[in-house]
Every structure is written in C-alpha cells, then in structure tokens.
Coordinates of C-alpha atoms in Angstrom, one line a residue:
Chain A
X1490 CA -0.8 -18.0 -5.9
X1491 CA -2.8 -17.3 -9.5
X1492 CA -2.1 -20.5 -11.0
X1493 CA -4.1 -21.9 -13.8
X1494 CA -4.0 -21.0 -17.6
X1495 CA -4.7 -17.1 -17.0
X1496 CA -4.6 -17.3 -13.4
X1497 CA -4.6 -14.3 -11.5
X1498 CA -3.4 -13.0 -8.2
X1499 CA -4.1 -11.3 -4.8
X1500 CA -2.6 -8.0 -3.7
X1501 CA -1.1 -7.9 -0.3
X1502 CA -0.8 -5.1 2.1
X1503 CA 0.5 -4.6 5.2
X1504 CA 0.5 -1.9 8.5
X1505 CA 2.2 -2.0 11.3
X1506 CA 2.4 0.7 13.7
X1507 CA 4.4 0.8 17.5
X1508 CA 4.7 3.1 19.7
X1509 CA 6.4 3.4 23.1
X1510 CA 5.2 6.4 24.9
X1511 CA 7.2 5.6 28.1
X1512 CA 11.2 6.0 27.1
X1513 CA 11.5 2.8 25.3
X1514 CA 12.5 1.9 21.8
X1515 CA 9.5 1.5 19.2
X1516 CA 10.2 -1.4 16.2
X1517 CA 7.5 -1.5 13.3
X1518 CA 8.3 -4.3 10.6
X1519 CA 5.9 -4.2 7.7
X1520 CA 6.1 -7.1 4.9
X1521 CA 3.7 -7.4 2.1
X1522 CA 4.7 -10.1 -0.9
X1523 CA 1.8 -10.0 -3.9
X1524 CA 1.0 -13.5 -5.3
X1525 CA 2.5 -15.0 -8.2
X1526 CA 0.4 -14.4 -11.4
X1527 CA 0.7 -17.0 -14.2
X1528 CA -0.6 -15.8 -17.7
X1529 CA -2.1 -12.7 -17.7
X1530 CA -2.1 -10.9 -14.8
X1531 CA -4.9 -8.3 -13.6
X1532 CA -2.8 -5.0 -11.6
X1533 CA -4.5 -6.5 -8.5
X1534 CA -1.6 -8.4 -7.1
X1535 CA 0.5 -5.9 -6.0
X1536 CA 2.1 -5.5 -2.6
X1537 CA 1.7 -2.8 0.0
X1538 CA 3.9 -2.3 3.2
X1539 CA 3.7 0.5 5.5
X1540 CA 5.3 1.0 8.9
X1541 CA 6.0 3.3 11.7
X1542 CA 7.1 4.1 14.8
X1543 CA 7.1 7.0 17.6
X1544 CA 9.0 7.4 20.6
X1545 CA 9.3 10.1 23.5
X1546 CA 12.8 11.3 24.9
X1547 CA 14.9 10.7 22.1
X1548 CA 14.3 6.5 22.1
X1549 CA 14.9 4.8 18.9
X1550 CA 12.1 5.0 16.2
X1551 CA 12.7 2.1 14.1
X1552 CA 10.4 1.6 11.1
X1553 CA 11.0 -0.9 8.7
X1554 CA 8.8 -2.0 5.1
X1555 CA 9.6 -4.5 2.7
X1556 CA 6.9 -4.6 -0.5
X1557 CA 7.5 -7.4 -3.2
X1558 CA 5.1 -7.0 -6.5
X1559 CA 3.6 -10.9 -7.0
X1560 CA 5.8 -12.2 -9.5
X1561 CA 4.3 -11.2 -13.5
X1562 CA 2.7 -8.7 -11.9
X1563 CA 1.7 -5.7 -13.7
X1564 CA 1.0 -4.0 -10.2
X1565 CA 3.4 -2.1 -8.5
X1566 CA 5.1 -2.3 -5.2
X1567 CA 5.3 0.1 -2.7
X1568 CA 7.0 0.7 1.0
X1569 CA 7.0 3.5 3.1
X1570 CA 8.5 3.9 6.8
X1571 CA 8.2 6.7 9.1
X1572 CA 9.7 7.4 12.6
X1573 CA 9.3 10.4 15.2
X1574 CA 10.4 11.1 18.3
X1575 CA 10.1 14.2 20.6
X1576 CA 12.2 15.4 23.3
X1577 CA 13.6 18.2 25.4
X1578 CA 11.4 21.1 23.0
X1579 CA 12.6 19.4 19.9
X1580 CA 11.2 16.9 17.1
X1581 CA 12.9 14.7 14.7
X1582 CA 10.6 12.9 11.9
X1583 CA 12.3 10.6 9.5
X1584 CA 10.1 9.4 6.4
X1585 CA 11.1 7.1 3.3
X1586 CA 9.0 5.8 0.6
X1587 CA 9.7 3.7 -2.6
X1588 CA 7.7 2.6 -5.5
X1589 CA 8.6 0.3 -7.8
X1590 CA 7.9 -0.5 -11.2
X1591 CA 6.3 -4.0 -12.0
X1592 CA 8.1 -7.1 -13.4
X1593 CA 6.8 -7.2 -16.6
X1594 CA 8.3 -4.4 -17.8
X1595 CA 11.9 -5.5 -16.3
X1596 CA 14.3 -8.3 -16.1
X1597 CA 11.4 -11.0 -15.0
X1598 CA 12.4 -10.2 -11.2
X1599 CA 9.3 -9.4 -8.9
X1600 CA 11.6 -5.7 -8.0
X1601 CA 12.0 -5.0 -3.9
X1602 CA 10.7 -1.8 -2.4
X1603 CA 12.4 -1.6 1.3
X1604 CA 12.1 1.5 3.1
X1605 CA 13.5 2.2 6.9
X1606 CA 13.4 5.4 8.7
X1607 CA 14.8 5.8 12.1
X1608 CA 14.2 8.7 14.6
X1609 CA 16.3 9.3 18.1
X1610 CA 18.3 11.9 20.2
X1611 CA 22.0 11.7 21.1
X1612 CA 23.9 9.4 19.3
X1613 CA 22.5 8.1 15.8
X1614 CA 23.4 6.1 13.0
X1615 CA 26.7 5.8 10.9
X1616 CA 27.1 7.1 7.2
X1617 CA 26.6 4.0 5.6
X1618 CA 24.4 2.5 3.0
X1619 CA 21.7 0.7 4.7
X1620 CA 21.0 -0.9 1.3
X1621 CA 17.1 -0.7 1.5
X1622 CA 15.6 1.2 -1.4
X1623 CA 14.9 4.5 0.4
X1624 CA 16.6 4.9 4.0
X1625 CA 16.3 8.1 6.1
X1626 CA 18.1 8.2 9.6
X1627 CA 17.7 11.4 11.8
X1628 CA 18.6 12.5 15.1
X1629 CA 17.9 15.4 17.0
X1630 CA 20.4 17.0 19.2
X1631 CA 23.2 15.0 18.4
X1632 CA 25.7 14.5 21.3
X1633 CA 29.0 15.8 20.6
X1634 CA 30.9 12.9 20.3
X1635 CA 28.6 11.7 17.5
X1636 CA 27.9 15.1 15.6
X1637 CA 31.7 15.6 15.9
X1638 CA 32.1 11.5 14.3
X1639 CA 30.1 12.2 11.5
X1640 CA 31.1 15.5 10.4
X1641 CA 34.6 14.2 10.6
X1642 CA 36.9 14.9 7.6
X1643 CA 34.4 17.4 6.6
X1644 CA 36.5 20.8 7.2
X1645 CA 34.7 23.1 6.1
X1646 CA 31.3 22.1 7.8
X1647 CA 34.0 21.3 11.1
X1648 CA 34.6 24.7 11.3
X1649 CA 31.3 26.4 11.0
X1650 CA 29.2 23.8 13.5
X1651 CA 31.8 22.1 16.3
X1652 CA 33.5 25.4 17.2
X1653 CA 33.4 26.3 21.0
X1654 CA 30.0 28.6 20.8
X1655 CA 28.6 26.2 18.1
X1656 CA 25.6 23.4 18.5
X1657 CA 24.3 21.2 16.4
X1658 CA 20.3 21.0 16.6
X1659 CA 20.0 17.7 14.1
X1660 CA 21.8 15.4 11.4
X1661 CA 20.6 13.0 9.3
X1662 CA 21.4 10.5 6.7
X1663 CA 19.3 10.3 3.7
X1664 CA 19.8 7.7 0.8
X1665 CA 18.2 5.5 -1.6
X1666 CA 19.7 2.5 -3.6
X1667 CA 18.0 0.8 -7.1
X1668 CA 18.7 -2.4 -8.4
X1669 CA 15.9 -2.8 -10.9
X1670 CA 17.8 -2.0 -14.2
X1671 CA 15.9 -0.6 -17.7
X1672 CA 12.7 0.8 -16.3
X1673 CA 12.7 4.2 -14.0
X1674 CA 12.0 4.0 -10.3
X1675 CA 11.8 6.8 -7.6
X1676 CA 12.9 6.4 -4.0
X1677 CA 12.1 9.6 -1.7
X1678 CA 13.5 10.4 2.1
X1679 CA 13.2 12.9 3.9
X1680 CA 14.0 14.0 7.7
X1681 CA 11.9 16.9 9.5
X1682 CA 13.4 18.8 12.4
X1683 CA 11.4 21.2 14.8
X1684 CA 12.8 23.0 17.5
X1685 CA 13.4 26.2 18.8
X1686 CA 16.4 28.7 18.0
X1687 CA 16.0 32.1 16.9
X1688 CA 20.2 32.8 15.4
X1689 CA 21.3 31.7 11.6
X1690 CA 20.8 28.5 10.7
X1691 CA 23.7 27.0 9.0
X1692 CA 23.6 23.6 6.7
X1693 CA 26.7 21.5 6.6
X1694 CA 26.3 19.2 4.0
X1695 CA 29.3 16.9 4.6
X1696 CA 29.4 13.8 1.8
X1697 CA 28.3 11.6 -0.2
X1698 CA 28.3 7.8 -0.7
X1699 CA 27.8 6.3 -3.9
X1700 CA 27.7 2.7 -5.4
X1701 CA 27.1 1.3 -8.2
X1702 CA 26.1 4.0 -11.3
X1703 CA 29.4 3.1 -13.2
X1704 CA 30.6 5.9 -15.1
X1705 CA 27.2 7.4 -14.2
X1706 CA 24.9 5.1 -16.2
X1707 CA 21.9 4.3 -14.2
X1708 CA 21.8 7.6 -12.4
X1709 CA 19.0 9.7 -14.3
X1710 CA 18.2 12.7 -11.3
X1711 CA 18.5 13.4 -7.7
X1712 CA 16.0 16.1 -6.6
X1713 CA 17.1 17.6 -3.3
X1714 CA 14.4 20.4 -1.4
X1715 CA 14.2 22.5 2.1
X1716 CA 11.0 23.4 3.0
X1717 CA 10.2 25.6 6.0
X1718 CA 6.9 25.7 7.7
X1719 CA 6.1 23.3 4.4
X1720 CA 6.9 26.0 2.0
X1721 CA 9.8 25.1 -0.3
X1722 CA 13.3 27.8 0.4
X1723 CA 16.1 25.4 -2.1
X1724 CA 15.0 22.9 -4.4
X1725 CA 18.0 22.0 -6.8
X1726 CA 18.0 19.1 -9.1
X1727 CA 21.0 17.3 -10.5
X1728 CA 21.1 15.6 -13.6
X1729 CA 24.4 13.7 -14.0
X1730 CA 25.9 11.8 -10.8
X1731 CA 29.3 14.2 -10.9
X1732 CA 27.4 17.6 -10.1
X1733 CA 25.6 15.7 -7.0
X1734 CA 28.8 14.2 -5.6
X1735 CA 30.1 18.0 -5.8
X1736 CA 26.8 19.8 -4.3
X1737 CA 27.2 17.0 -1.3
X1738 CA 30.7 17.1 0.1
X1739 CA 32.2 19.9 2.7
X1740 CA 30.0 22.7 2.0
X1741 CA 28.1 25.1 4.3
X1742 CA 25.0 26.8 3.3
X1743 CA 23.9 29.6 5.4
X1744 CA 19.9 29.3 5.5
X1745 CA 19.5 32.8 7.0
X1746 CA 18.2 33.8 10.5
X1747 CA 14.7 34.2 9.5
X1748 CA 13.4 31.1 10.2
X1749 CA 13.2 30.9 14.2
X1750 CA 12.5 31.2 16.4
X1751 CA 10.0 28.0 16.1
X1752 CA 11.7 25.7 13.5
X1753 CA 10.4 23.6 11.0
X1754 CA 12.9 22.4 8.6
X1755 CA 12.3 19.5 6.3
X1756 CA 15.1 18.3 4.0
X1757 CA 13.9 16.2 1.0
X1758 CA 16.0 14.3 -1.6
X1759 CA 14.2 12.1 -4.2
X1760 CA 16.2 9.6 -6.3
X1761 CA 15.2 8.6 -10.1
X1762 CA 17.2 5.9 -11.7
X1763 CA 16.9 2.6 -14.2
X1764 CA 20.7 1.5 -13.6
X1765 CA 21.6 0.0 -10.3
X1766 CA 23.0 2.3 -7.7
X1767 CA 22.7 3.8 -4.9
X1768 CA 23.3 7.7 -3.3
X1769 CA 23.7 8.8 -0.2
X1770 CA 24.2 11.7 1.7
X1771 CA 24.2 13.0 5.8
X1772 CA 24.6 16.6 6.7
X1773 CA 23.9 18.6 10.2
X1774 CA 22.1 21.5 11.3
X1775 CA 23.4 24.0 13.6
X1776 CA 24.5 27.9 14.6
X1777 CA 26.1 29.4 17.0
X1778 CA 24.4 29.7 20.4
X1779 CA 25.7 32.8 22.7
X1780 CA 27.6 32.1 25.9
X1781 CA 25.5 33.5 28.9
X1782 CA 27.8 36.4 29.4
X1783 CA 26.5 37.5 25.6
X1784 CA 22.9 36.8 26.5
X1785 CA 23.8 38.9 29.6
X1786 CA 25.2 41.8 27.6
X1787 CA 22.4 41.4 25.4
X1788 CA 19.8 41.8 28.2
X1789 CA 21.1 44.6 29.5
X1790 CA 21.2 46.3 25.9
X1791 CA 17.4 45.8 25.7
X1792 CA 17.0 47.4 29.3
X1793 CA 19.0 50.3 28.4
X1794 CA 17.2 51.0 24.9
X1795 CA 14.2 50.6 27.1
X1796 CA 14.9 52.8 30.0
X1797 CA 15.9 55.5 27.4
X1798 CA 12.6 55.3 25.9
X1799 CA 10.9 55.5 28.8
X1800 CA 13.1 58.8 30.1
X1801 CA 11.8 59.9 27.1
X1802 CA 8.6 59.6 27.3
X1803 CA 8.5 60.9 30.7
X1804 CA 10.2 63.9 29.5
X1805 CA 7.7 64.5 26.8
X1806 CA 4.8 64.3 29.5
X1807 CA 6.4 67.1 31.5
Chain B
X913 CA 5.9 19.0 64.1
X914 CA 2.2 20.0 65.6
X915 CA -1.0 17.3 64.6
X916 CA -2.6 19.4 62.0
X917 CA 0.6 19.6 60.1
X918 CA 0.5 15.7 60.5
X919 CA -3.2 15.9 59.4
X920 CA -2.6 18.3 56.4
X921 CA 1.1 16.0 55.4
X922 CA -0.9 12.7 55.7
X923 CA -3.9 13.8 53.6
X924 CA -1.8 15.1 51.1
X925 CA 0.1 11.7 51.0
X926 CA -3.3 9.8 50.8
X927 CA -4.2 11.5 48.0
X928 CA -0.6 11.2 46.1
X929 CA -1.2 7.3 46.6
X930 CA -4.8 7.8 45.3
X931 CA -4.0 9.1 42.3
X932 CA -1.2 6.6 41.5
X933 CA -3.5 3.6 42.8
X934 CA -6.4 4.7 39.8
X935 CA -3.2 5.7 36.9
X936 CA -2.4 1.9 37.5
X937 CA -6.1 0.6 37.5
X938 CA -6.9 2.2 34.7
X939 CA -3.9 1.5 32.6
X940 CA -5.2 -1.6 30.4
X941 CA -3.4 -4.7 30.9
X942 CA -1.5 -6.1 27.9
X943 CA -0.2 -9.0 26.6
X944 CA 1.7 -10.1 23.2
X945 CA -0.9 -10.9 20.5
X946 CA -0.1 -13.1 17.5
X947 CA -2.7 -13.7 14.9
X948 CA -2.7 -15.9 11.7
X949 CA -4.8 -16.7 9.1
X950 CA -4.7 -18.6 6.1
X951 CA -7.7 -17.5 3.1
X952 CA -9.0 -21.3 1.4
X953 CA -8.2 -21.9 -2.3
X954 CA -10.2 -20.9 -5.1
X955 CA -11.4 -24.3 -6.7
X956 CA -10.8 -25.6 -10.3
X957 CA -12.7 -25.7 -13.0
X958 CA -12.1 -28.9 -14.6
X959 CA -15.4 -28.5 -16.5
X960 CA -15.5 -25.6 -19.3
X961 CA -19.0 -25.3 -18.5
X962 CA -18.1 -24.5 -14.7
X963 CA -16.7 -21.6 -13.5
X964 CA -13.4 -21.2 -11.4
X965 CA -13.8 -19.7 -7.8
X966 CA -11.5 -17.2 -6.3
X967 CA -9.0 -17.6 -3.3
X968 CA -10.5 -16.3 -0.4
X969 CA -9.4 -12.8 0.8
X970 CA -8.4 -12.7 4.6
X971 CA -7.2 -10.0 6.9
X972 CA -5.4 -10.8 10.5
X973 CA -5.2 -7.8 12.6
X974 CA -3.3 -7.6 15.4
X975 CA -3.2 -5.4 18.8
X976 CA -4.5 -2.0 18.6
X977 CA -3.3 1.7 19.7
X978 CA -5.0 1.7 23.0
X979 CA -1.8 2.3 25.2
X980 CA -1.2 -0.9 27.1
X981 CA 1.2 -1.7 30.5
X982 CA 3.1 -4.5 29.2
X983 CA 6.7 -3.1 28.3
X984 CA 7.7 -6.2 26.0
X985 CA 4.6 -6.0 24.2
X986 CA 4.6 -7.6 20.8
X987 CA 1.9 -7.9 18.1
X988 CA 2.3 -9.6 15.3
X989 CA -0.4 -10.4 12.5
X990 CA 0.1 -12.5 9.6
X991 CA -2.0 -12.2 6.2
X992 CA -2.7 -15.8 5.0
X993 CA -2.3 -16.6 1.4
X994 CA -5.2 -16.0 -0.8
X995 CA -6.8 -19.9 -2.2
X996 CA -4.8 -20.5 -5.4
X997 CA -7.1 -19.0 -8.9
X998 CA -8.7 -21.7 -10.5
X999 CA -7.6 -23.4 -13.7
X1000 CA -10.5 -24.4 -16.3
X1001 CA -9.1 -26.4 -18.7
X1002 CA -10.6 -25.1 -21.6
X1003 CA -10.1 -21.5 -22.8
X1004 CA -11.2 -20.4 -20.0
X1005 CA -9.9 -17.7 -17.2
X1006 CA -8.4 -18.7 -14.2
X1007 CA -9.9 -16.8 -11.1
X1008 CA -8.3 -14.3 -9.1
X1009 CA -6.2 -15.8 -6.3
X1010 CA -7.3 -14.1 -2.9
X1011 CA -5.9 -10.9 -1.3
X1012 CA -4.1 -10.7 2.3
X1013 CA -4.0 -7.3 4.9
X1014 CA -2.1 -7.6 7.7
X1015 CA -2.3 -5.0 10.4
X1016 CA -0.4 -5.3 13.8
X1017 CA -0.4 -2.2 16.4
X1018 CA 1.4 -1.3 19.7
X1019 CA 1.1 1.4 22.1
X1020 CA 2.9 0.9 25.4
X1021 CA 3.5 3.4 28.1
X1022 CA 6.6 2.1 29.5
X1023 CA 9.3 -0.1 27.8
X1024 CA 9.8 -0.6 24.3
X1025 CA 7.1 -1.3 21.6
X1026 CA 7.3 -3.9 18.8
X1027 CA 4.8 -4.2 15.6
X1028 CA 4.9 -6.1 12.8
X1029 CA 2.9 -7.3 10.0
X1030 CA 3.2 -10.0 7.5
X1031 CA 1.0 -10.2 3.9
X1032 CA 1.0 -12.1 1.2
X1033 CA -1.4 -12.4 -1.4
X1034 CA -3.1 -15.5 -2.8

C-alpha cells in the first residue's frame, strides 16, 4: 500500500500457465490487485493478470484472470485468458481480454477486469452469462446431444445444422459484461476453430443474452468479425443494442465453400460500453457431410471422368 | 512355435520394455510447488531533511513448463505486497510502494494440470 501524504503504489502482475498434455483437465487462475495509492498516484500501480491453459483430446481448458487497478489509481487494469485444446484433426482456441479504465476517472471503485476462456470437445458449456468481464467458451465437435441443447429453440439454425446428413464442427459462447458506469471500457472474445472439411460452411447464430443496458443506455458498440486464415471475410458493427439482439437470434449465414479444405475460422466480437450491461451470444458451425453411398457415387464419377480422359488420350496417340 | 521365433518374439519384447523403462526414467519427477513472498516496507520519513524509501519489489515464481509425471500437480506462486511508500511529514513525496509478479506454471503428461498465480502490489 502507497500510504503517506502523496504516497504512491506498486503495480501487480500475474501469469499463470497449465497444461495437461496427457488427457487431463488444465486450470490456470491468474490474480493481480494494484496497491492502494493515497494522494497522487503515479500510473505505476496498475494490475496485470494473464492466464492460460491447453489440453489434448478435447479435456477442459480452463483459464481464468482477475485484474483489480490499486485503488486511486490512474493505471489501468487488465485480464486476459486463453484456452486450447486439440483433438481427433481439429483445434478449438478460446481467448478473452478486458481492459479497464482507472478509478479516477469513475465512481471511486478500483473497476474489475475478469476474463475466462474455456476450450474442450464433446459437451461444453451452457448459454449463460458467466458474469466475468469478457468470457469466451468453445467446443470443438460438439456431441449431439449438446449441439442439439444449445441450438434449441433456434429453428432456423435447427434446420440447417441437426438435420440427418448435417454435423456440427464447433460452437461457442462469446460475451462480455461492464459494470463500470461513465467512462468507456472494451471487453474482446473470441473463439478459433481449425479443422478439416472441404463442403459450405454454414453459421447458425442462434441468440442472444442481455442484461442490464435499460432501454439501451450504456450500450455504445458491439463489433463482431470472421477472419479466415487471419484475413477478415464479415466485420459488422452495431451501434444501438436493438440491431445486435436482431443480427444474433435464429439466423444462418452461409460462409461459402471456399474455405476448406484446412479451416481456420476465428469469430471475434468486441464490446464498448460506459453503462452497465452485459451481451452475450453462442452460435455453431457446421455443413452437411455426405453419407458414404454419396462419397461412393462421387468416387466413381471421378474414375469415370478419368478413364474418359485417358480413352482419349490413348485415342489421340494412335 | 520353433526357437528362433521365440528368439526374434522375446527380443522384440525386450526392447518394447526398454523403451518404456527409459520414457519413465526420463520423465522428470514432480511435485506441487507453493511459493510466497512478502517485499519489506518502504520506511518513513519523519525528518523533511530525509528521504522516504520505497516498498521492496518481489516476484515468486512458481513451477515451470518442463513436463512433469505428477498428475495432481499444483503450482501456486504468490506476489508479496510491496513495503508501504513512505510518509515525510513535511511537503514532501511519499515513495512508491513496491511492485509484485507472480508467475506459477504446470506441464503434466498425465492427469490434470493446475496453475495459479497471485499479485498484489505494495
């Protein structure tokens, strides 16, 4: 602590990294707390928490930072969490980060930057607000019964990715909440699938969650991106909370065939707001996969088209 | 089965149990680490004519990367507080109260892995 007249204050920052490179769950907690500044304040006590985690086989990432500004500080506070894990040809990276303002320019309240990113196969998280700051949640190939759970209600999304000939390669739920009122902060998630599949990618976006923003005061943007490869293919910004609920709920977007047959998808969403609130939204990731007969039929196209060529050539030759 | 079958079989079992005996061998050993330290207080300046000291900066580090056996590993550093600023009494600046880094780290190649770190700043 800074006591004294002017006293001033130490920064804090913490790291913690865990991996579990056998099957098992990985847990990374990261707290960092700046120390209390009375007087005047230098912008050297603020707080830094970083964390992450990486599993193999689909096991739980959990990552988990908590960054608290020293109270008066004039530093600010930041947390970031990511989590990966790889498995069966695929790769699922959550990442959140959130940075707030400082407490002198607020409501006297060192503000809270909690990030917590979690990575795993088969059956993920629910749609629910974590409440940390920025909170991204992302599995890869979600088992049916869970893809099927949290697309529920969404018909429109239903229908294009849990028909018979349909799979679901990833879902995630991304979110960020605020609760410092009057000055702007910026909360960021994002999840990052890879994995191979050379059909049309479809993008069910399913809902939203919102709390908070009253009448839609607090809410200033929501930025939300897809990158492919790391080169931006959608980046649409909203404005006012009503045109975000709307973008978010039951809607399919087809994102083309283009992008296989090795994937890299990365879905971004970046929160700005000075009123308290939070938004959330989870969507899935899918296309049809042919049944073997269709790969059959398929294959025995290609061998036709190339026997024909061939009879050709020969032909040709004599 | 004829002997050099049994010959070829049991060298090839040898040397399955060979390789397994020097994965395990060389596999470090690991156990849960827990490290904490606390940074002293800067002093006081209770003479104008002296000047404050700062908190002493610390950093506890805890575990590392190097993949380790123990499935229930845990490491777990905590940052100590930085020494308090000091306070001259006349019109003078208080000192900077000390910084705190905390870094914990777990690798493990079987079972779960479990990190954390704690800082807080003088």
């Amino acid at each position: 602590m800074g006591f004294g007249d002017f006293g001033f204050a130490g920064g804090a920052n913490a790291v913690a990294n865990a991996a579990a490179a056998g099957g098992g769950k990985a847990t990374a907690t990261a707290f960092a707390m700046g120390g209390r500044c009375n007087g005047l304040c230098a912008p050297m006590n603020g707080a830094s928490a970083t964390s992450s985690g990486e599993t193999v086989n689909g096991a739980m990432a959990d990552a988990q930072s908590i960054a608290i500004p020293g109270e008066g500080s004039n530093a600010p506070g930041q947390a970031s969490s990511s989590a990966k894990t790889s498995f069966a040809g695929v790769s699922v990276q959550s990442s959140a980060l959130a940075t707030t303002g400082n407490s002198q320019n607020g409501n006297g309240v060192p503000p809270e930057a909690s990030t917590n990113a979690i990575a795993q196969g088969g059956s993920g998280q629910a749609f629910s607000n974590s409440g940390e700051t920025a909170y991204a949640f992302s599995t890869g190939l979600p088992d049916k019964a869970y893809a099927a759970t949290l697309i529920d209600g969404a018909s429109n999304v239903a229908s294009a990715l849990l028909g018979p000939q349909d799979a679901v390669f990833g879902t995630a739920v991304l979110g960020a909440n605020n609760v410092f009122v009057g000055v702007s902060q910026t909360y960021s998630a994002s999840s990052t699938f890879d994995f191979g599949y050379p059909g049309d990618l479809l993008l069910g976006l399913v809902d939203d969650q919102v709390s908070g923003f009253a009448g839609g005061q607090g809410f200033q943007s929501l930025e939300f991106t897809i990158a492919a490869d790391g080169v931006e293919i959608l980046d649409k910004t909203f404005l006012n909370l009503a045109a975000a609920e709307s973008f978010f709920r039951d809607d399919v977007i087809d994102l083309g065939s283009n992008l296989g047959p090795d994937v890299d998808l990365t879905f971004g969403t970046t929160l700005i707001a000075d009123g308290s609130g939070g938004f959330g939204f989870d969507f899935a990731l899918g296309g049809a996969v042919p049944e073997p007969s269709t790969w059959a039929m398929m294959l025995v196209g290609f061998a036709g088209i190339g026997f024909m060529g061939w009879r050709r050539k020969a032909a040709r030759a004599v | 089965m004829k002997s050099n079958h049994r010959s070829i079989l049991t060298r090839a079992l040898m040397t399955g149990v060979a390789s397994l005996v020097l994965m395990m061998t060389g596999a470090k050993e690991g156990r849960a680490e827990s490290v904490f330290v606390q940074g002293a207080n800067g002093a006081n300046a209770i003479d104008p004519d002296l000047q404050a000291t700062t908190g002493e900066s610390v950093g506890a580090t805890a575990g590392s990367m190097q993949p380790v056996t123990n499935p229930s590993n845990s490491a777990s550093a905590i940052g100590g507080n930085g020494g308090n600023g000091g306070n001259e009494v006349a019109n003078g600046t208080g000192e900077p109260g000390g910084g705190a880094t905390a870094t914990a780290a777990t690798t493990v190649i079987s079972g779960s892995a479990e990190a954390d770190a704690t800082a807080i700043g003088g």
